[in-house]
Tab-separated table of C-alpha atoms in Angstrom:
chain	number	residue	atom	x	y	z
A	1	MET	CA	19.275	-3.157	15.698
A	2	GLU	CA	20.367	0.049	17.680
A	3	THR	CA	17.529	1.636	19.721
A	4	PHE	CA	15.934	4.755	18.996
A	5	GLU	CA	13.796	7.439	20.387
A	6	TYR	CA	10.038	7.259	19.493
A	7	ILE	CA	7.883	10.370	19.016
A	8	LYS	CA	4.192	10.763	18.227
A	9	PRO	CA	3.448	14.382	17.685
A	10	LYS	CA	-0.162	15.418	17.706
A	11	SER	CA	0.444	18.471	15.616
A	12	MET	CA	2.517	19.510	12.605
A	13	ASP	CA	4.266	22.102	14.645
A	14	ASP	CA	5.687	19.141	17.254
A	15	ALA	CA	6.610	16.808	14.475
A	16	MET	CA	8.867	19.852	12.840
A	17	ASN	CA	10.597	20.199	16.425
A	18	ALA	CA	11.018	16.652	16.445
A	19	LEU	CA	12.496	16.525	13.073
A	20	ASN	CA	14.620	19.453	13.666
A	21	THR	CA	15.966	17.977	17.201
A	22	TYR	CA	17.419	14.877	15.801
A	23	GLU	CA	20.232	14.450	13.397
A	24	ASN	CA	18.670	11.095	11.753
A	25	ALA	CA	15.059	11.133	12.360
A	26	PHE	CA	12.820	8.963	9.973
A	27	LEU	CA	8.857	9.760	9.457
A	28	LEU	CA	6.810	6.715	10.334
A	29	ALA	CA	3.429	6.481	8.547
A	30	GLY	CA	2.373	2.857	7.525
A	31	GLY	CA	5.539	1.445	8.359
A	32	THR	CA	5.522	-1.145	5.657
A	33	ASP	CA	8.522	-0.192	3.803
A	34	LEU	CA	10.502	1.646	6.984
A	35	LEU	CA	10.474	-1.234	9.057
A	36	VAL	CA	11.614	-3.705	6.347
A	37	GLY	CA	14.467	-1.231	5.960
A	38	MET	CA	15.078	-0.986	9.671
A	39	LYS	CA	15.353	-5.082	9.917
A	40	TYR	CA	17.726	-5.319	7.188
A	41	ASN	CA	19.785	-2.435	8.917
A	42	SER	CA	19.611	-0.366	5.765
A	43	ILE	CA	17.923	2.232	7.985
A	44	LYS	CA	19.377	3.250	11.122
A	45	PRO	CA	17.299	5.850	12.673
A	46	GLU	CA	18.241	7.844	15.772
A	47	CYS	CA	14.550	8.860	16.086
A	48	ILE	CA	11.213	7.622	14.781
A	49	VAL	CA	8.527	10.430	14.394
A	50	ASP	CA	5.206	8.657	14.052
A	51	ILE	CA	3.036	11.130	12.139
A	52	LYS	CA	-0.232	9.294	12.379
A	53	GLU	CA	-1.840	11.380	15.033
A	54	ILE	CA	-1.401	14.548	13.078
A	55	PRO	CA	-4.771	15.728	11.945
A	56	ARG	CA	-6.308	16.164	8.695
A	57	MET	CA	-3.499	14.251	6.948
A	58	ASN	CA	-5.755	10.899	6.490
A	59	THR	CA	-8.451	12.459	4.419
A	60	PHE	CA	-8.985	13.195	0.749
A	61	GLU	CA	-11.569	15.540	-0.674
A	62	PHE	CA	-12.687	17.692	-3.717
A	63	ASN	CA	-12.470	21.060	-3.595
A	64	ASP	CA	-10.981	23.048	-6.637
A	65	GLY	CA	-9.285	19.854	-7.768
A	66	TRP	CA	-8.471	16.668	-5.581
A	67	ARG	CA	-6.628	16.784	-2.067
A	68	PHE	CA	-5.190	13.818	-0.793
A	69	GLY	CA	-3.550	13.691	2.558
A	70	ALA	CA	-0.352	12.188	2.410
A	71	LEU	CA	-1.619	9.546	5.276
A	72	VAL	CA	-4.426	8.300	3.462
A	73	THR	CA	-4.008	4.493	3.066
A	74	VAL	CA	-3.553	2.417	0.123
A	75	ARG	CA	-6.829	0.500	1.175
A	76	ASP	CA	-8.683	3.857	1.656
A	77	ILE	CA	-8.250	4.658	-2.077
A	78	GLU	CA	-8.990	0.886	-2.985
A	79	VAL	CA	-12.315	0.809	-1.510
A	80	SER	CA	-13.458	4.457	-2.030
A	81	ASP	CA	-17.016	4.513	-3.799
A	82	ARG	CA	-16.799	8.071	-4.659
A	83	LEU	CA	-13.198	7.500	-6.500
A	84	LYS	CA	-14.841	4.610	-8.168
A	85	GLN	CA	-17.119	7.076	-9.682
A	86	THR	CA	-14.806	9.551	-10.756
A	87	MET	CA	-11.191	8.050	-10.987
A	88	PRO	CA	-11.632	4.374	-10.806
A	89	PHE	CA	-7.933	3.972	-12.101
A	90	LEU	CA	-6.962	5.276	-8.555
A	91	ASN	CA	-8.635	2.341	-7.085
A	92	GLN	CA	-7.208	0.071	-9.688
A	93	THR	CA	-3.473	1.540	-8.821
A	94	ALA	CA	-4.452	0.793	-4.842
A	95	LYS	CA	-5.688	-2.681	-5.746
A	96	ALA	CA	-2.396	-3.712	-7.666
A	97	LEU	CA	-0.061	-2.981	-4.566
A	98	GLY	CA	0.923	-5.593	-2.224
A	99	SER	CA	-1.351	-7.806	0.109
A	100	ILE	CA	-4.488	-6.583	2.015
A	101	GLN	CA	-2.290	-6.731	5.155
A	102	ILE	CA	0.223	-4.245	3.446
A	103	ARG	CA	-2.557	-1.880	1.837
A	104	ASN	CA	-4.391	-1.578	5.226
A	105	ARG	CA	-1.300	0.021	6.710
A	106	ALA	CA	0.610	1.583	3.655
A	107	THR	CA	0.015	5.308	2.760
A	108	ILE	CA	-0.075	7.070	-0.580
A	109	GLY	CA	2.401	9.650	0.890
A	110	GLY	CA	4.703	6.880	2.090
A	111	ASN	CA	4.642	5.332	-1.530
A	112	LEU	CA	5.795	8.416	-2.924
A	113	SER	CA	8.346	9.330	-0.270
A	114	ASN	CA	9.749	5.986	-0.335
A	115	ALA	CA	10.519	6.540	-4.254
A	116	SER	CA	10.771	2.982	-5.435
A	117	PRO	CA	11.102	3.058	-9.106
A	118	CYS	CA	8.057	0.630	-9.243
A	119	SER	CA	5.932	2.739	-6.932
A	120	ASN	CA	2.446	2.112	-7.819
A	121	PHE	CA	1.198	5.804	-7.006
A	122	GLY	CA	4.500	7.331	-8.367
A	123	ALA	CA	3.636	6.079	-11.890
A	124	MET	CA	-0.367	7.015	-11.440
A	125	PHE	CA	0.198	10.432	-9.844
A	126	LEU	CA	2.790	11.397	-12.294
A	127	ALA	CA	0.422	10.476	-15.388
A	128	MET	CA	-2.009	12.784	-13.315
A	129	ASP	CA	0.341	15.882	-13.041
A	130	ALA	CA	0.034	15.717	-9.502
A	131	MET	CA	1.295	18.632	-7.308
A	132	LEU	CA	2.880	17.794	-3.776
A	133	LYS	CA	2.687	20.060	-0.803
A	134	ILE	CA	5.900	19.857	1.273
A	135	ILE	CA	6.219	21.620	4.810
A	136	SER	CA	8.926	22.418	7.017
A	137	LYS	CA	9.880	24.781	9.814
A	138	ASP	CA	10.568	27.621	7.182
A	139	GLY	CA	6.814	27.232	5.723
A	140	GLU	CA	5.479	25.441	2.835
A	141	ARG	CA	6.477	24.788	-0.889
A	142	GLN	CA	4.726	23.344	-3.848
A	143	ILE	CA	6.299	20.959	-6.312
A	144	ALA	CA	5.323	18.968	-9.420
A	145	LEU	CA	5.590	15.246	-8.694
A	146	GLN	CA	7.527	15.354	-11.846
A	147	ASP	CA	10.364	16.937	-10.033
A	148	PHE	CA	10.133	15.130	-6.839
A	149	PHE	CA	12.020	11.678	-7.527
A	150	CYS	CA	15.909	11.807	-7.774
A	151	GLY	CA	16.634	8.127	-8.108
A	152	PRO	CA	15.769	4.876	-6.366
A	153	ASN	CA	14.623	5.485	-2.902
A	154	GLN	CA	15.761	9.167	-3.194
A	155	THR	CA	13.565	12.453	-3.412
A	156	VAL	CA	14.266	16.308	-3.103
A	157	LEU	CA	12.780	16.112	0.372
A	158	LYS	CA	15.334	17.897	2.655
A	159	LYS	CA	16.002	17.226	6.300
A	160	GLY	CA	13.135	18.598	8.314
A	161	GLU	CA	10.735	18.349	5.287
A	162	ILE	CA	7.421	16.384	5.418
A	163	LEU	CA	5.170	15.487	2.389
A	164	THR	CA	1.677	16.580	3.397
A	165	GLU	CA	-0.477	16.354	0.533
A	166	ILE	CA	-0.939	15.146	-2.965
A	167	ARG	CA	-2.989	17.414	-5.253
A	168	VAL	CA	-4.522	16.693	-8.395
A	169	PRO	CA	-5.922	19.202	-11.047
A	170	GLU	CA	-9.399	19.272	-11.611
A	171	ASP	CA	-9.322	17.939	-15.341
A	172	ALA	CA	-7.485	14.719	-14.075
A	173	GLY	CA	-10.567	13.801	-12.588
A	174	LYS	CA	-12.473	13.948	-15.920
A	175	ALA	CA	-10.104	11.817	-17.743
A	176	GLU	CA	-10.321	8.267	-18.499
A	177	GLY	CA	-7.536	6.313	-17.061
A	178	ILE	CA	-5.898	3.027	-16.611
A	179	PHE	CA	-3.346	1.290	-14.422
A	180	LEU	CA	-1.478	-1.700	-15.572
A	181	LYS	CA	0.842	-4.060	-13.456
A	182	HIS	CA	2.593	-7.035	-14.807
A	183	SER	CA	4.216	-9.264	-12.499
A	184	ALA	CA	5.017	-12.958	-12.388
A	185	GLY	CA	2.042	-14.984	-12.083
A	186	LYS	CA	-0.737	-13.822	-9.765
A	187	SER	CA	1.239	-12.989	-6.922
A	188	ASN	CA	1.542	-9.994	-4.975
A	189	ASP	CA	5.127	-9.445	-6.065
A	190	LEU	CA	6.303	-6.061	-7.455
A	191	GLY	CA	5.708	-5.105	-10.883
A	192	LEU	CA	8.091	-6.116	-13.576
A	193	VAL	CA	6.532	-3.048	-15.400
A	194	ASN	CA	3.910	-0.690	-14.454
A	195	ILE	CA	1.993	1.585	-17.037
A	196	ALA	CA	-0.318	4.434	-15.768
A	197	ILE	CA	-2.169	6.134	-18.516
A	198	THR	CA	-4.944	8.973	-18.607
A	199	LEU	CA	-6.563	10.077	-21.586
A	200	HIS	CA	-8.822	12.973	-22.492
A	201	ARG	CA	-10.602	12.246	-25.993
A	202	GLU	CA	-13.057	14.574	-28.086
A	203	PRO	CA	-16.401	13.005	-26.790
A	204	GLY	CA	-17.762	10.109	-28.989
A	205	THR	CA	-14.576	10.020	-31.145
A	206	ASN	CA	-11.080	8.598	-30.773
A	207	LEU	CA	-9.567	11.810	-31.429
A	208	CYS	CA	-6.842	12.293	-28.639
A	209	LYS	CA	-6.729	15.832	-27.270
A	210	LYS	CA	-4.426	14.922	-24.331
A	211	ILE	CA	-2.707	11.626	-23.544
A	212	THR	CA	-0.315	10.982	-20.494
A	213	ILE	CA	1.721	7.971	-20.238
A	214	ALA	CA	3.598	7.124	-17.032
A	215	MET	CA	6.116	3.851	-16.519
A	216	GLY	CA	7.343	2.395	-13.425
A	217	ALA	CA	10.116	-0.148	-12.812
A	218	VAL	CA	12.001	0.746	-16.191
A	219	ALA	CA	14.105	3.723	-15.040
A	220	PRO	CA	15.679	4.889	-11.771
A	221	THR	CA	12.477	6.504	-10.966
A	222	PRO	CA	8.792	6.425	-12.144
A	223	ILE	CA	8.812	8.439	-15.745
A	224	ARG	CA	6.638	9.803	-18.247
A	225	ALA	CA	7.012	8.822	-21.792
A	226	LYS	CA	6.566	11.996	-23.367
A	227	LYS	CA	7.740	11.134	-26.865
A	228	ALA	CA	4.865	8.503	-27.036
A	229	GLU	CA	2.802	11.237	-25.736
A	230	ALA	CA	3.554	13.620	-28.332
A	231	VAL	CA	3.098	10.782	-31.036
A	232	LEU	CA	-0.696	10.380	-29.845
A	233	ASN	CA	-1.756	13.701	-28.958
A	234	ASN	CA	-3.983	15.735	-31.277
A	235	ASN	CA	-4.313	12.704	-33.288
A	236	ILE	CA	-6.990	10.340	-34.146
A	237	LEU	CA	-6.019	6.847	-31.986
A	238	THR	CA	-5.580	4.475	-34.982
A	239	PRO	CA	-4.047	1.103	-34.444
A	240	ASP	CA	-0.892	1.944	-36.369
A	241	LEU	CA	-0.522	5.106	-34.495
A	242	ILE	CA	-0.890	3.098	-30.973
A	243	ILE	CA	1.721	0.592	-32.021
A	244	ARG	CA	4.195	3.392	-33.119
A	245	ALA	CA	3.681	5.210	-29.648
A	246	ALA	CA	4.084	1.991	-27.999
A	247	LYS	CA	7.279	1.267	-29.503
A	248	LYS	CA	8.311	5.001	-28.795
A	249	ALA	CA	7.537	4.437	-24.958
A	250	SER	CA	9.650	1.385	-25.098
A	251	ASN	CA	12.767	3.344	-26.366
A	252	GLU	CA	12.132	5.655	-23.615
A	253	ALA	CA	12.480	3.062	-21.146
A	254	THR	CA	15.833	2.270	-19.445
A	255	PRO	CA	15.320	-0.599	-17.269
A	256	ILE	CA	17.768	-2.706	-15.516
A	257	SER	CA	18.006	-6.650	-15.801
A	258	ASP	CA	17.551	-8.287	-12.311
A	259	PHE	CA	16.313	-11.510	-10.811
A	260	ARG	CA	12.778	-10.816	-11.734
A	261	ALA	CA	13.243	-9.874	-15.513
A	262	SER	CA	15.793	-8.625	-17.931
A	263	ALA	CA	15.944	-5.383	-19.381
A	264	ASP	CA	14.997	-6.417	-22.853
A	265	TYR	CA	12.004	-8.333	-21.520
A	266	ARG	CA	10.939	-5.212	-19.533
A	267	ARG	CA	11.413	-2.818	-22.819
A	268	SER	CA	9.158	-5.533	-24.602
A	269	LEU	CA	6.367	-5.513	-21.834
A	270	VAL	CA	6.237	-1.685	-22.188
A	271	ALA	CA	5.255	-1.678	-25.784
A	272	THR	CA	2.872	-4.275	-25.064
A	273	MET	CA	1.462	-3.020	-22.053
A	274	VAL	CA	1.168	0.728	-23.480
A	275	ALA	CA	-0.668	-0.669	-26.317
A	276	LYS	CA	-2.872	-2.789	-24.189
A	277	GLY	CA	-3.707	0.286	-21.926
A	278	ILE	CA	-4.664	2.455	-24.588
A	279	ASN	CA	-6.659	-0.269	-26.522
A	280	THR	CA	-8.525	-1.150	-23.270
A	281	LEU	CA	-9.501	2.582	-22.735
A	282	ILE	CA	-10.684	2.928	-26.357
A	283	LYS	CA	-12.624	-0.182	-26.180
A	284	ALA	CA	-14.681	0.639	-22.851
A	285	SER	CA	-16.662	3.165	-24.251
B	1	MET	CA	19.454	0.970	29.737
B	2	VAL	CA	16.994	1.149	26.882
B	3	LYS	CA	14.355	3.581	27.080
B	4	LYS	CA	11.018	1.948	27.331
B	5	TYR	CA	7.666	3.455	26.053
B	6	PRO	CA	4.345	2.906	27.786
B	7	VAL	CA	1.676	1.173	25.740
B	8	ARG	CA	-2.092	0.523	26.778
B	9	VAL	CA	-3.782	-1.842	24.626
B	10	ASN	CA	-6.905	-3.890	24.313
B	11	VAL	CA	-6.140	-7.428	23.085
B	12	ASN	CA	-9.044	-10.151	22.466
B	13	GLY	CA	-11.190	-7.903	24.920
B	14	ASP	CA	-8.547	-7.705	27.651
B	15	ASP	CA	-6.865	-4.288	28.658
B	16	TYR	CA	-3.031	-4.321	29.005
B	17	GLU	CA	-0.545	-2.144	30.101
B	18	ALA	CA	3.188	-2.513	29.442
B	19	LEU	CA	6.465	-0.761	28.938
B	20	VAL	CA	7.847	-1.483	25.731
B	21	ASP	CA	11.189	-1.600	24.007
B	22	PRO	CA	10.789	0.856	20.571
B	23	ARG	CA	12.475	-1.833	18.718
B	24	LYS	CA	9.884	-4.354	19.412
B	25	THR	CA	7.269	-5.274	16.811
B	26	LEU	CA	3.840	-5.906	17.709
B	27	LEU	CA	4.249	-9.492	16.722
B	28	GLN	CA	7.046	-9.969	19.180
B	29	PHE	CA	5.022	-8.190	22.085
B	30	LEU	CA	2.188	-10.088	21.451
B	31	ARG	CA	4.194	-13.806	21.508
B	32	GLU	CA	7.026	-12.463	24.209
B	33	ASP	CA	5.343	-10.099	26.280
B	34	LEU	CA	1.479	-11.280	26.227
B	35	ASP	CA	2.265	-15.051	25.711
B	36	LEU	CA	-0.136	-15.212	22.639
B	37	THR	CA	2.048	-17.346	20.682
B	38	GLY	CA	-0.944	-18.398	18.304
B	39	THR	CA	0.047	-15.646	16.095
B	40	LYS	CA	3.258	-17.061	13.901
B	41	GLU	CA	6.396	-15.538	13.044
B	42	GLY	CA	7.063	-16.602	9.223
B	43	CYS	CA	8.925	-14.148	7.096
B	44	ASP	CA	9.102	-11.375	9.606
B	45	GLU	CA	9.175	-8.899	6.718
B	46	GLY	CA	5.529	-8.526	5.637
B	47	ASP	CA	5.238	-11.125	2.740
B	48	CYS	CA	3.904	-14.550	4.170
B	49	GLY	CA	0.656	-13.412	6.258
B	50	ALA	CA	1.607	-15.804	8.965
B	51	CYS	CA	1.687	-12.846	11.743
B	52	SER	CA	-1.709	-11.480	10.529
B	53	VAL	CA	-3.935	-9.905	13.189
B	54	ILE	CA	-6.923	-7.676	12.976
B	55	LEU	CA	-6.055	-4.082	14.331
B	56	ASN	CA	-8.556	-1.425	14.855
B	57	ASN	CA	-10.873	-3.755	12.379
B	58	ARG	CA	-8.113	-3.919	9.743
B	59	VAL	CA	-6.046	-7.065	9.120
B	60	VAL	CA	-2.383	-6.363	9.151
B	61	SER	CA	1.091	-7.692	9.342
B	62	SER	CA	1.976	-7.689	12.910
B	63	CYS	CA	5.790	-7.863	11.883
B	64	LEU	CA	5.421	-4.439	10.230
B	65	VAL	CA	3.969	-2.672	13.324
B	66	LEU	CA	6.025	-1.589	16.211
B	67	ALA	CA	4.396	-2.108	19.639
B	68	VAL	CA	4.485	1.424	20.539
B	69	GLU	CA	2.344	2.148	17.559
B	70	VAL	CA	-0.542	0.175	18.984
B	71	ASP	CA	-1.061	2.519	21.979
B	72	ASN	CA	-4.730	2.735	22.596
B	73	ALA	CA	-5.524	0.253	19.732
B	74	VAL	CA	-7.961	-2.689	19.809
B	75	ILE	CA	-6.506	-5.842	18.583
B	76	GLU	CA	-7.789	-9.228	17.754
B	77	THR	CA	-5.663	-12.261	17.523
B	78	ILE	CA	-6.269	-15.953	16.959
B	79	GLU	CA	-6.570	-16.594	20.607
B	80	GLY	CA	-9.740	-14.267	20.757
B	81	VAL	CA	-11.750	-15.622	17.777
B	82	LYS	CA	-13.237	-18.863	19.523
B	83	THR	CA	-16.239	-18.008	21.980
B	84	GLY	CA	-15.412	-20.054	25.283
B	85	GLU	CA	-14.410	-23.447	24.128
B	86	GLU	CA	-16.521	-23.264	20.873
B	87	LEU	CA	-14.755	-22.873	17.838
B	88	HIS	CA	-15.588	-19.673	15.457
B	89	PRO	CA	-17.480	-20.845	12.298
B	90	VAL	CA	-14.327	-19.916	10.233
B	91	GLN	CA	-12.120	-22.240	12.603
B	92	GLN	CA	-14.711	-25.234	12.594
B	93	ALA	CA	-14.710	-24.603	8.659
B	94	PHE	CA	-11.048	-25.072	8.580
B	95	VAL	CA	-11.306	-28.322	10.478
B	96	ASP	CA	-14.338	-29.760	8.678
B	97	SER	CA	-12.810	-29.177	5.110
B	98	GLY	CA	-9.276	-30.557	6.307
B	99	ALA	CA	-7.607	-27.162	5.628
B	100	ILE	CA	-4.828	-27.593	7.861
B	101	GLN	CA	-1.401	-29.350	7.035
B	102	CYS	CA	1.282	-28.558	9.066
B	103	GLY	CA	-0.791	-25.606	10.530
B	104	PHE	CA	1.671	-22.778	10.645
B	105	CYS	CA	-0.171	-20.564	8.344
B	106	THR	CA	-3.553	-21.499	9.700
B	107	PRO	CA	-3.810	-18.574	12.432
B	108	GLY	CA	-3.147	-15.887	9.650
B	109	MET	CA	-5.472	-18.035	7.402
B	110	VAL	CA	-8.404	-17.900	10.023
B	111	ILE	CA	-7.694	-14.401	11.116
B	112	THR	CA	-7.720	-13.072	7.237
B	113	THR	CA	-10.752	-14.993	6.391
B	114	LYS	CA	-12.655	-13.679	9.419
B	115	ALA	CA	-11.634	-9.924	8.626
B	116	MET	CA	-12.823	-10.782	4.959
B	117	LEU	CA	-15.934	-11.994	5.927
B	118	GLN	CA	-16.754	-9.040	8.283
B	119	GLU	CA	-16.024	-6.587	5.232
B	120	MET	CA	-17.921	-8.750	2.763
B	121	PRO	CA	-20.232	-11.691	3.715
B	122	ASN	CA	-20.341	-13.061	0.249
B	123	PRO	CA	-17.254	-12.896	-1.714
B	124	SER	CA	-16.448	-14.626	-4.972
B	125	THR	CA	-13.948	-17.090	-5.461
B	126	LYS	CA	-11.808	-14.553	-7.230
B	127	GLU	CA	-12.446	-11.946	-4.234
B	128	VAL	CA	-11.560	-14.707	-1.926
B	129	LYS	CA	-8.112	-15.382	-3.860
B	130	GLU	CA	-7.277	-11.690	-3.979
B	131	TYR	CA	-8.089	-11.187	-0.222
B	132	LEU	CA	-5.855	-14.343	0.745
B	133	ALA	CA	-3.010	-13.435	-1.545
B	134	GLY	CA	-0.680	-12.175	1.134
B	135	ASN	CA	-1.189	-15.454	3.029
B	136	LEU	CA	1.165	-18.086	2.014
B	137	CYS	CA	0.714	-22.114	2.901
B	138	ARG	CA	4.101	-23.719	2.313
B	139	CYS	CA	2.365	-26.940	2.174
B	140	THR	CA	0.358	-25.365	-0.539
B	141	GLY	CA	-2.895	-26.707	0.309
B	142	TYR	CA	-4.737	-24.052	-0.949
B	143	VAL	CA	-7.410	-25.883	-2.463
B	144	LYS	CA	-8.770	-27.265	0.843
B	145	ILE	CA	-8.444	-23.587	2.321
B	146	LEU	CA	-10.512	-22.212	-0.445
B	147	ASP	CA	-13.026	-25.195	0.212
B	148	ALA	CA	-12.851	-23.914	3.977
B	149	VAL	CA	-13.642	-20.386	2.962
B	150	GLU	CA	-16.831	-21.367	1.110
B	151	ASN	CA	-17.758	-23.425	4.103
B	152	ALA	CA	-17.329	-20.614	6.452
B	153	LYS	CA	-19.421	-18.495	4.230
B	154	GLU	CA	-22.295	-21.058	4.565
B	155	LYS	CA	-21.947	-21.518	8.183
B	156	LEU	CA	-22.048	-17.787	8.891
B	157	LYS	CA	-24.921	-17.291	6.575
B	158	ASN	CA	-26.933	-19.868	8.185
B	159	GLY	CA	-25.671	-19.122	11.488
């Protein structure tokens, strides 16, 4: 490994300066993806900008919708009682990510910025219609998570930009939701397929007012199963309709075959898991 | 000449000051600079748990932390677990239950078990399995390790 500069800014301005001073600077948060990349020499930083001491980035709160700092750790989400009461599917999403050693370090902003096709929070926040706040020296911009991912490990983030916040609209906190990960056995391995669903129902009925279904590890980026959603929106969630939607979702998936699973198996898993997810939500009430 | 960075860190109650190469992981720093070789290097990519240490009250893989990151941190390694010559109840439980085969995973298992029982004194078997899922034992002696955790729970409750 070539050596690099190490900078630990105490403010966003200092971080911006560092990012703009070096040609090939990388942000360090939890480091659970970055360090692995550096060890394999797939990432060769000229400078590491450790952003963990920038204030206000490791908290989350409700204030006209939810605001999550990008440096909130996966473990913080997993154990939050407040989230368990309002959005337990976020706790679920966190718990399904890696080992305790990883969850204690890994951050939600890092999980999104690393842009793995099987990113847990990529799928869940996509299902929640999350917005991202991105800061650069020229100011800030907001984009939908839907427009954030470009491909495996690729995002629209430009040189000198930092993802600082994930915002979730207020109504996502009023939805039912579920995160399902299927991996080999009970291991910590990456999901063969991840499914994240949020559901708004007419109270006391199975009438689906709005459903969102996001899928991970079945395309170059986490994606929404829009056609499956369209089948279900404004309809009664009958067993037949759920199966039809699950098949649609399966057709929307474009997975690859790799050593973990074949594309066919992943497509088949999508149908099973989408149906299972919706049925679990319906039966829970 | 590689630029080095000052790090002040408390490990097992002792304060250290050092100049470290930014490429050095916390694991390498502990083993090579501080001679604390109880923490083991297994996979060196965050998958096996052999290098587990407690960093600011959280168990982490020291192979995925840079030494420069731990400036001002408080760290506990396997060497800091016992009191004087007396083993910690978690260590004694591992001995009593015969939960050690080759011993390579043991420091990580003990550290992770200690962190777990600090957070939740009375975990269910399912919770124990989930918490220890990132600590691999290639001798596959998991049953006795789970026995040891049960045993440790009791020792700590009664102690």
